[in-house]
PDB file of C-alpha atoms in Angstrom:
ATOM      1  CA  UNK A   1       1.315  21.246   6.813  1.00 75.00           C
ATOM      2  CA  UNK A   2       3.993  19.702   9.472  1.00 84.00           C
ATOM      3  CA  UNK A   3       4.546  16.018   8.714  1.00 87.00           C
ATOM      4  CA  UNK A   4       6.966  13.727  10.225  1.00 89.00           C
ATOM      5  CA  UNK A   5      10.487  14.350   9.872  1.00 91.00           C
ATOM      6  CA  UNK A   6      10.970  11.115   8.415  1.00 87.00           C
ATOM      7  CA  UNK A   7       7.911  11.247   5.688  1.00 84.00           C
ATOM      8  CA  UNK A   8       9.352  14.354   4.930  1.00 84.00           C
ATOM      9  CA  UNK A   9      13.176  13.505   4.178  1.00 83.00           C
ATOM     10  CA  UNK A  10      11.401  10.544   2.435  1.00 76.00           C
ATOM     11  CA  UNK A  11       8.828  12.526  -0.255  1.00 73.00           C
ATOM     12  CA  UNK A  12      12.075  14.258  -1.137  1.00 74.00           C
ATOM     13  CA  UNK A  13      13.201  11.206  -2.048  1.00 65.00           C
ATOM     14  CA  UNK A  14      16.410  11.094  -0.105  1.00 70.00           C
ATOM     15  CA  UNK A  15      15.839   7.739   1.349  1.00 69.00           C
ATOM     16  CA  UNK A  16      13.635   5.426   3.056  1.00 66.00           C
ATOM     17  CA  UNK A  17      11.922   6.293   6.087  1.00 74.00           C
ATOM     18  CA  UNK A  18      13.388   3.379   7.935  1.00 75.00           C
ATOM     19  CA  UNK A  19      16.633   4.699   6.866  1.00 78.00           C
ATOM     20  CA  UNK A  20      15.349   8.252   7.642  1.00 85.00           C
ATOM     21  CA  UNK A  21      14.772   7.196  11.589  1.00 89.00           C
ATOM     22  CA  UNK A  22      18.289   5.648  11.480  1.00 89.00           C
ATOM     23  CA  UNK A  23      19.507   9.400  10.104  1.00 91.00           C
ATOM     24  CA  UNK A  24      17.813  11.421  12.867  1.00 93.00           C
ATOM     25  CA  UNK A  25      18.678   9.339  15.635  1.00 93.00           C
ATOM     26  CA  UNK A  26      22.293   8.930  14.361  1.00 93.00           C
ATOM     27  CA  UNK A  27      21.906  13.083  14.830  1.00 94.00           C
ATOM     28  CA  UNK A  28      22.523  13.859  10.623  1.00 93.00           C
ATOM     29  CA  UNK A  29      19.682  15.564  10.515  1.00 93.00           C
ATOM     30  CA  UNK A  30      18.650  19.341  11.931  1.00 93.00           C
ATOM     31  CA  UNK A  31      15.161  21.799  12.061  1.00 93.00           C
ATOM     32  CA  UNK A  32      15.844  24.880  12.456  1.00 93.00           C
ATOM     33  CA  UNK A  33      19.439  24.605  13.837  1.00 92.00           C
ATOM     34  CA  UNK A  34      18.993  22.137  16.402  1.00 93.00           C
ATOM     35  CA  UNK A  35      19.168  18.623  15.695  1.00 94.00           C
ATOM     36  CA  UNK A  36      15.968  16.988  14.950  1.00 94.00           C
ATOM     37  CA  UNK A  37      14.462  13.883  17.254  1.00 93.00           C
ATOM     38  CA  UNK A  38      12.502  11.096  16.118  1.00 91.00           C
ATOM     39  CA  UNK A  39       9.160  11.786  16.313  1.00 89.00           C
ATOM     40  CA  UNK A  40       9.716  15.180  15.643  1.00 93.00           C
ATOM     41  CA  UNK A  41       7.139  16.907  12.967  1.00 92.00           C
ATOM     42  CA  UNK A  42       8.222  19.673  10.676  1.00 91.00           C
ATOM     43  CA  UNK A  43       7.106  21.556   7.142  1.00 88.00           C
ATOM     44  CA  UNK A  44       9.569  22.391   4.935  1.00 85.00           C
ATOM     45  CA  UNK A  45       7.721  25.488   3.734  1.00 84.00           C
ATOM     46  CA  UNK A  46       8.485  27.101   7.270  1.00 87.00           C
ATOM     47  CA  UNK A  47      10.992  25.296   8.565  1.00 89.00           C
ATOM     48  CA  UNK A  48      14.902  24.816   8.056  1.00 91.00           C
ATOM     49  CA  UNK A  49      15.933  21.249   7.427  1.00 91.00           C
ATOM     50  CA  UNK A  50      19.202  20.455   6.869  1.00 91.00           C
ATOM     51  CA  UNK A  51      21.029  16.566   6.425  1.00 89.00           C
ATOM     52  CA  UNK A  52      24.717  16.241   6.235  1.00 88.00           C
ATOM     53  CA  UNK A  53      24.891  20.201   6.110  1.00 88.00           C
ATOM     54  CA  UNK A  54      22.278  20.674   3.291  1.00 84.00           C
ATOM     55  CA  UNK A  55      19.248  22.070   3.169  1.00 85.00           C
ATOM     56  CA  UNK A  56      16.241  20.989   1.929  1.00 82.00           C
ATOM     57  CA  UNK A  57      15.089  23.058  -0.887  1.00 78.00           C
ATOM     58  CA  UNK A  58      11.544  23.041  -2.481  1.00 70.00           C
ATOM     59  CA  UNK A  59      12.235  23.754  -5.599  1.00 63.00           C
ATOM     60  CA  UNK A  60      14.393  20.411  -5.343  1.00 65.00           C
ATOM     61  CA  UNK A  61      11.378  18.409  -4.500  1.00 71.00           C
ATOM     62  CA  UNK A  62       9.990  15.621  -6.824  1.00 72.00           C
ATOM     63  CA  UNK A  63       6.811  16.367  -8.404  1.00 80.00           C
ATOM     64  CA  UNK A  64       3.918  13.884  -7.191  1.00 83.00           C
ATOM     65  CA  UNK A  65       4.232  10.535  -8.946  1.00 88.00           C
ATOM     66  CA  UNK A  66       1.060   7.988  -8.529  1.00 92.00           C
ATOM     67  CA  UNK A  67       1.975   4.367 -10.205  1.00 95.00           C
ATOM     68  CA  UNK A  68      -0.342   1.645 -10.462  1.00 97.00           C
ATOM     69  CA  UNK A  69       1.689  -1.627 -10.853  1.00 97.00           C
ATOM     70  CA  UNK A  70       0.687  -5.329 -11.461  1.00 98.00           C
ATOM     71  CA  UNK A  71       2.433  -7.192  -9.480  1.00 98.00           C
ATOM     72  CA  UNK A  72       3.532 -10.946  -9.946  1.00 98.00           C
ATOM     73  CA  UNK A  73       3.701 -13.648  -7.337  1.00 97.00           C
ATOM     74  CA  UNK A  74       7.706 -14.067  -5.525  1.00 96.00           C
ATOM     75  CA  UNK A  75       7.891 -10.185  -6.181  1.00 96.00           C
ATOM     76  CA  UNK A  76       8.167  -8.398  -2.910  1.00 95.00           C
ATOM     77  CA  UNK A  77       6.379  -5.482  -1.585  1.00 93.00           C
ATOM     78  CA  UNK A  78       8.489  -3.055  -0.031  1.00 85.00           C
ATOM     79  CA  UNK A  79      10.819  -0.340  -1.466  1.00 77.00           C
ATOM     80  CA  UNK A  80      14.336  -2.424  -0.411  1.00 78.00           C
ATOM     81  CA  UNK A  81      14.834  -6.225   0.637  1.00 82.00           C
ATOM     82  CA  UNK A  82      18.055  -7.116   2.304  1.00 84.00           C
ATOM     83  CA  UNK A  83      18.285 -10.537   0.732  1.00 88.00           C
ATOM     84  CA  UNK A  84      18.660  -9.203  -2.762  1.00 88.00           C
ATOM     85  CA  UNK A  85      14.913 -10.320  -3.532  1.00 92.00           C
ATOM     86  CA  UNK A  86      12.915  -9.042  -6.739  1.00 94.00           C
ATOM     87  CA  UNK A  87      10.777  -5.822  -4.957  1.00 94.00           C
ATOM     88  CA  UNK A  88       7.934  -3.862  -7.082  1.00 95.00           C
ATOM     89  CA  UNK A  89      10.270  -1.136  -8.014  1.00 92.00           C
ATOM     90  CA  UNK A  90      12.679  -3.383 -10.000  1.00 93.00           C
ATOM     91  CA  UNK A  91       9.367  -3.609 -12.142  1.00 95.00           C
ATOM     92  CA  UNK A  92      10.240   0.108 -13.048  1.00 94.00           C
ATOM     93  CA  UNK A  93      12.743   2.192 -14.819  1.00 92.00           C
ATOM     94  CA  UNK A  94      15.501   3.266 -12.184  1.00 87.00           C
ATOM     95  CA  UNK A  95      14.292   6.542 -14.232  1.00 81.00           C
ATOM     96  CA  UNK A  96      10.837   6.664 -13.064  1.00 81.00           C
ATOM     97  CA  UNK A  97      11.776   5.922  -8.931  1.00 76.00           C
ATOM     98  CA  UNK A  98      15.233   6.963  -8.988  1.00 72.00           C
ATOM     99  CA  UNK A  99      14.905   9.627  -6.096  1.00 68.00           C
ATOM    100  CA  UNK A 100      11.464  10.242  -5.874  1.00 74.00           C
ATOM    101  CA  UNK A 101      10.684   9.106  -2.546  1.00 74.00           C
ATOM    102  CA  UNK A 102       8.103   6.550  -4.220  1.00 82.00           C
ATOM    103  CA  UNK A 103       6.324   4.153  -1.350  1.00 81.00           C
ATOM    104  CA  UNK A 104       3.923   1.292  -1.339  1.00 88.00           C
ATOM    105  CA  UNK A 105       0.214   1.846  -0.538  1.00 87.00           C
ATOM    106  CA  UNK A 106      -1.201  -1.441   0.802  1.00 85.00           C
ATOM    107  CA  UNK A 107       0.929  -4.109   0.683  1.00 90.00           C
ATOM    108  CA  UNK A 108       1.029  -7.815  -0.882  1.00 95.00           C
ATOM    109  CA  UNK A 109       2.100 -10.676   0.731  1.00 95.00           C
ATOM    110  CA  UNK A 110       4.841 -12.499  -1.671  1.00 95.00           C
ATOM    111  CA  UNK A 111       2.653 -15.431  -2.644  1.00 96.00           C
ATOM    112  CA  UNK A 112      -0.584 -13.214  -3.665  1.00 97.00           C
ATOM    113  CA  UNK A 113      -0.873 -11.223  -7.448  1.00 98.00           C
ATOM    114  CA  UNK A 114      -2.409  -7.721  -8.993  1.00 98.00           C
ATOM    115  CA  UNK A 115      -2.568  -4.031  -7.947  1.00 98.00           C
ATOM    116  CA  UNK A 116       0.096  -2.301  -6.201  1.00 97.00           C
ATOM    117  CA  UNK A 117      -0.002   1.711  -5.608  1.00 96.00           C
ATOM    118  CA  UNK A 118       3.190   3.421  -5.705  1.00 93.00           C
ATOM    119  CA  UNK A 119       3.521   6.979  -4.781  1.00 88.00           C
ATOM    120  CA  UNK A 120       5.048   9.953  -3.068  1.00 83.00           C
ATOM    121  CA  UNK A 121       2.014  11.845  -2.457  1.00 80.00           C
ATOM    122  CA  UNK A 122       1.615  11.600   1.334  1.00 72.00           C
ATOM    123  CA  UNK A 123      -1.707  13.170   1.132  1.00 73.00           C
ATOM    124  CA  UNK A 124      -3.114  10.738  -0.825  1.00 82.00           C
ATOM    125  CA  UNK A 125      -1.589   7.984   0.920  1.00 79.00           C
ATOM    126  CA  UNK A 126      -3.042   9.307   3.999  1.00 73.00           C
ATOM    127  CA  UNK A 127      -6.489   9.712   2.495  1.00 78.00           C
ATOM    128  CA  UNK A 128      -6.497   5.714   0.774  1.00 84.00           C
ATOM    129  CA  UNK A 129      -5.186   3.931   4.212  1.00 80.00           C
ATOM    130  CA  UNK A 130      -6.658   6.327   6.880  1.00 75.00           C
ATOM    131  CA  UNK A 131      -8.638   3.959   8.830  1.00 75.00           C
ATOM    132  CA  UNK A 132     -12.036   5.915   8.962  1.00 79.00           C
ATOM    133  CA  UNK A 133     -11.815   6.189   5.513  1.00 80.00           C
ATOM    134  CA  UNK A 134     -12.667   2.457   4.872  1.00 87.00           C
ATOM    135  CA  UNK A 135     -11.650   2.250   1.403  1.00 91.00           C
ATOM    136  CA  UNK A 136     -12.435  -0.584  -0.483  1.00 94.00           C
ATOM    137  CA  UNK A 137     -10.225  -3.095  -1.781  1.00 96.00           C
ATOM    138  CA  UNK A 138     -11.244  -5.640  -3.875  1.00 98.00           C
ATOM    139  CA  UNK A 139      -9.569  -9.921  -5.103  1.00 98.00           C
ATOM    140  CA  UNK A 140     -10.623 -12.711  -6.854  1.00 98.00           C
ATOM    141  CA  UNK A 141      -9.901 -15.607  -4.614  1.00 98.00           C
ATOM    142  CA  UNK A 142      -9.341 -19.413  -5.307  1.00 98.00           C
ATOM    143  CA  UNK A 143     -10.426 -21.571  -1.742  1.00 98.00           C
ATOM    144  CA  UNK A 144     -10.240 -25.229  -1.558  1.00 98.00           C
ATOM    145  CA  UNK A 145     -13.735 -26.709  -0.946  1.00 98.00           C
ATOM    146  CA  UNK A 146     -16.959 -25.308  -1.170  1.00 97.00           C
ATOM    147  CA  UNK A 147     -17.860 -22.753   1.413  1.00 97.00           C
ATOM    148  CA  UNK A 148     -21.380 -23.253   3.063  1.00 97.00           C
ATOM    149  CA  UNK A 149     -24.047 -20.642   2.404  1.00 97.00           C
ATOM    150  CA  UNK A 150     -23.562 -20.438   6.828  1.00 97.00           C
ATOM    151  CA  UNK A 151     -19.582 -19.921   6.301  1.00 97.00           C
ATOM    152  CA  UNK A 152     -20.146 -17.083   3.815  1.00 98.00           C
ATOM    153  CA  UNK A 153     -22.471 -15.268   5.850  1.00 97.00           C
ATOM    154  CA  UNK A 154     -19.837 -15.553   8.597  1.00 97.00           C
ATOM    155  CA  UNK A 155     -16.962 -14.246   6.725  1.00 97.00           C
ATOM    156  CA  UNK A 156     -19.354 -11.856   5.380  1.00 97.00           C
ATOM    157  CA  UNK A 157     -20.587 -10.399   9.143  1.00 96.00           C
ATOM    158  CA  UNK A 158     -16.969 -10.727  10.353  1.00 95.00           C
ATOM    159  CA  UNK A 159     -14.695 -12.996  12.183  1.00 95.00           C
ATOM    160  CA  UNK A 160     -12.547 -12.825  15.709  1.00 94.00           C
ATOM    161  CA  UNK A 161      -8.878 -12.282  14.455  1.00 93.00           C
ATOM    162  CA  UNK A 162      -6.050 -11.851  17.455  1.00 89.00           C
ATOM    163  CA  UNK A 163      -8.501 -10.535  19.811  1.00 91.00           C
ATOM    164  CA  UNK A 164     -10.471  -8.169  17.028  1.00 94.00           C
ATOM    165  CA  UNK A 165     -13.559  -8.359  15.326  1.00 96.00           C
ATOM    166  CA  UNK A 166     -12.669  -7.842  11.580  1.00 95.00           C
ATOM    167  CA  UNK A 167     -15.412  -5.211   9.622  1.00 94.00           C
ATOM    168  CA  UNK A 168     -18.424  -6.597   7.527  1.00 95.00           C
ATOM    169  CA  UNK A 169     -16.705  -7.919   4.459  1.00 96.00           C
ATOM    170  CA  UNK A 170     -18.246  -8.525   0.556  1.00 97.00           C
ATOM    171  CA  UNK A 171     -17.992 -11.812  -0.288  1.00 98.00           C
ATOM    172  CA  UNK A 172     -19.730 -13.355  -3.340  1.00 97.00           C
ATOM    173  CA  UNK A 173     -19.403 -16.452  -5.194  1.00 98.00           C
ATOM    174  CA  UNK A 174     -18.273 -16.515  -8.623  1.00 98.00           C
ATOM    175  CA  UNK A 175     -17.119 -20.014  -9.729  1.00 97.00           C
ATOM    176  CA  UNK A 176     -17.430 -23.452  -8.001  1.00 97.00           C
ATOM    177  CA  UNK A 177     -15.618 -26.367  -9.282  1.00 97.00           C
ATOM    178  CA  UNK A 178     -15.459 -29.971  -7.205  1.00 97.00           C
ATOM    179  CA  UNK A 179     -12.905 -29.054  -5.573  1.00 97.00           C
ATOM    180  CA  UNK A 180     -12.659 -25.668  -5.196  1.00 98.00           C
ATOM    181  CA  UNK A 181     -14.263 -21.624  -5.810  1.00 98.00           C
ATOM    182  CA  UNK A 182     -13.271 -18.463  -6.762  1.00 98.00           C
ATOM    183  CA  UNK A 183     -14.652 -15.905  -4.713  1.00 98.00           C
ATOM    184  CA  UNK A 184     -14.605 -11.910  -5.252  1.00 98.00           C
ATOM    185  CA  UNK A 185     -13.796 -10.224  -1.632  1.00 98.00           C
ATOM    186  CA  UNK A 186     -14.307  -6.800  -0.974  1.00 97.00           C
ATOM    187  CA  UNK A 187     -12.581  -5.361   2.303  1.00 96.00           C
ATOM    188  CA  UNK A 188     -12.130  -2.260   3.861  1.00 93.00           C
ATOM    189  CA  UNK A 189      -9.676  -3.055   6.285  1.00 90.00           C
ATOM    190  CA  UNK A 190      -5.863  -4.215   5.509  1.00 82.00           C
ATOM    191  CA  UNK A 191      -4.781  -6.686   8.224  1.00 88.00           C
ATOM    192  CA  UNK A 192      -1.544  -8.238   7.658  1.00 89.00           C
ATOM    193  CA  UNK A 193      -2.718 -11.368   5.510  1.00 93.00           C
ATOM    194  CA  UNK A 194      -6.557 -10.915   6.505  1.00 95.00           C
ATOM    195  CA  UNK A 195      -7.976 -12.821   3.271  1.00 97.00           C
ATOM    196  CA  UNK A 196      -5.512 -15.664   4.300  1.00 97.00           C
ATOM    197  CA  UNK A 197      -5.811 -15.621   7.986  1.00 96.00           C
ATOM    198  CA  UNK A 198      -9.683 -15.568   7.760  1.00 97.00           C
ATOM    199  CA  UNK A 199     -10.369 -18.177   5.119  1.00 97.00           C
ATOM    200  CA  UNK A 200      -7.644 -20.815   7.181  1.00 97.00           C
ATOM    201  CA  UNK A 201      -9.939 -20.130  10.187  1.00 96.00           C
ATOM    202  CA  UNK A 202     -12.887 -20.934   8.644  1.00 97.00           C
ATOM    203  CA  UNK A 203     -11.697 -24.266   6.752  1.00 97.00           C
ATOM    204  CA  UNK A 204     -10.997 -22.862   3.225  1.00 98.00           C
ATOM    205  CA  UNK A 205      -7.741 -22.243   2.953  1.00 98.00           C
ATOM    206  CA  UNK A 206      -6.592 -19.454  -0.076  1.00 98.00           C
ATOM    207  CA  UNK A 207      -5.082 -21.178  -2.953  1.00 98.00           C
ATOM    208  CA  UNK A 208      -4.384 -17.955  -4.811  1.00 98.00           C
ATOM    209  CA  UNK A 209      -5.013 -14.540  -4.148  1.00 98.00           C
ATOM    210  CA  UNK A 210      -5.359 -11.222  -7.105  1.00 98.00           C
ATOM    211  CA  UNK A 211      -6.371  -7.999  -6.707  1.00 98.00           C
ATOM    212  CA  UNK A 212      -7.976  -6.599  -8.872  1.00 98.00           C
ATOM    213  CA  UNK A 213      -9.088  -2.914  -7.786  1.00 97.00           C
ATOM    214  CA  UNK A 214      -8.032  -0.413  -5.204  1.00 95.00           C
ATOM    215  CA  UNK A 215     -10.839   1.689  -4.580  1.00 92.00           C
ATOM    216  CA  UNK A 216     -12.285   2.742  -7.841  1.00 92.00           C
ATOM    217  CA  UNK A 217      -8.785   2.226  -9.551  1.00 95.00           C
ATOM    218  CA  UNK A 218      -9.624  -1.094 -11.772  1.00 96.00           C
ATOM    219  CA  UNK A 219      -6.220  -3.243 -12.833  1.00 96.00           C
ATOM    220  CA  UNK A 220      -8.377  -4.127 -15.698  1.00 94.00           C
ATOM    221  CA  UNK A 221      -6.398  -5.682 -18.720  1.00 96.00           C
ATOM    222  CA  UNK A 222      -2.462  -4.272 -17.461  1.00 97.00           C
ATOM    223  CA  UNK A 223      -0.036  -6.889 -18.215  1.00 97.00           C
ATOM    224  CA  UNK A 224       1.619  -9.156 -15.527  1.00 98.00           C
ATOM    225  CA  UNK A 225       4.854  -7.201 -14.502  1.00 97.00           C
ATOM    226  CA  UNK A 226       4.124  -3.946 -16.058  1.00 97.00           C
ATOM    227  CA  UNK A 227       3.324  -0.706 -14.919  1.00 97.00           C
ATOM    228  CA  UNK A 228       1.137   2.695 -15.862  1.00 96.00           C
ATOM    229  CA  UNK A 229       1.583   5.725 -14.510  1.00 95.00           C
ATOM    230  CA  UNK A 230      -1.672   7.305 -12.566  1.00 96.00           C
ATOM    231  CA  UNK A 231      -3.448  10.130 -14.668  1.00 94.00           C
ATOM    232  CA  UNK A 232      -4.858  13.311 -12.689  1.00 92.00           C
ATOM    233  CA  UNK A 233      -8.308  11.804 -13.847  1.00 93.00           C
ATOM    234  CA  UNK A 234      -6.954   8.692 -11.659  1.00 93.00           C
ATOM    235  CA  UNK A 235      -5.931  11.150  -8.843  1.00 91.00           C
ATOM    236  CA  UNK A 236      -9.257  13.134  -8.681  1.00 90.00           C
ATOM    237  CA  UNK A 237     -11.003  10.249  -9.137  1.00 90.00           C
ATOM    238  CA  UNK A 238      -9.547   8.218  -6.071  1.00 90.00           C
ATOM    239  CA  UNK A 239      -9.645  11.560  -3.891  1.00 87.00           C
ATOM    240  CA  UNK A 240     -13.420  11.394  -4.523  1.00 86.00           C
ATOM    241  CA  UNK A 241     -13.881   8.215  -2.307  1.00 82.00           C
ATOM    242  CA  UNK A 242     -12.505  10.464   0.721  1.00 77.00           C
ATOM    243  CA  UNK A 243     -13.617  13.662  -0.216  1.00 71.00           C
ATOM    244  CA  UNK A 244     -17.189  15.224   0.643  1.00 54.00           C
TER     245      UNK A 244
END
């Protein structure tokens, strides 16, 4: 199936795609014998692609790799930081993402805690953050106050967010204390910093933010910092949220 160039020279794990885009529009990169543009979508089971004067072989591609990683607050979510900062993949062997093209499915901001998908199985990457697919993410959420049985409902029915509507949320109450509550949220959208954004807005600002599920794919007791690799019971088991 023709993906984009850049996913493509990425799931080989040759680089980033960021870097990828830099490659094709620097010209290092040709389909079929004529250099490649950005944009430009290709399948490496029918087509010729060739960086630096190699070709892409499949035999050379890594095998699909699915890594469910619990991730601790200051560690950054992304594959490289420029500033030398602590990123999920320094959580792993250089052995297990050492060329494999592994990227991040649904992001965490810095400050917030728990499950992080790696993987370079575009497919399934496609099918968890494809936006008609709605799948559900779920966190345990400290707020400072008490949100009103009104304010829950609102959060619940969905708020105005930069102009957009966000979707009917779960929200539940599972501790109170004077001062504050832990809530469970269930979304199935991923706006940049929705939990945050949407509990400043509606006086109850986040405190600390874990998640604890992706879909069906519980955290459940993996330590702070470590890692397990996805089984295909995992893999089946998250392709049946998307699947008919």
């Amino acid at each position: 199936m023709p993906e984009r160039l850049q996913k493509v020279l990425a799931q080989w794990g040759l680089t980033s795609r960021r870097r990828a885009e830099q490659w094709i529009l620097a010209g290092r990169v040709k389909v079929n014998g004529i250099i490649a543009h950005l944009g430009q979508m290709a399948d490496p089971h029918v087509d010729q692609i060739v960086v630096d004067g190699v070709a892409l072989e499949l035999v050379n591609r890594p095998q699909h790799c699915s890594i469910l990683v619990h991730k601790p607050i200051g560690v950054i979510c992304t594959c490289h930081d420029p500033y030398g900062r602590m990123t999920v993949l320094d959580l792993l062997p250089r052995s297990l993402h050492q060329g494999q093209g592994l990227h991040i499915v649904g992001r965490l901001d810095a400050d917030s805690t728990g499950a992080v998908l790696l993987t370079n199985d575009g497919a399934l990457t496609n099918a968890l953050t494809h936006p008609r697919h709605h799948v559900a993410k779920t966190y345990r959420v400290w707020v400072d106050g008490n949100p009103s049985v009104s304010t829950l409902q609102e959060w619940r029915q969905g708020v105005m967010l930069a102009g957009r509507k966000t979707l009917p949320a779960t929200v539940r109450v599972v501790k109170r204390t004077a001062t504050q509550s832990l809530l469970e949220v269930v979304l199935r959208e991923g706006r940049n910093r929705q939990i945050r954004n949407v509990a400043e807005l509606l006086g109850h600002p986040v405190v600390s933010l874990h998640r604890v599920a992706i879909g069906n794919l519980q955290l459940g007791n993996l330590p702070v910092g470590q890692y397990r690799v996805l089984t295909p019971t995992d893999i089946k088991s998250l392709r049946s949220l998307v699947e008919g």
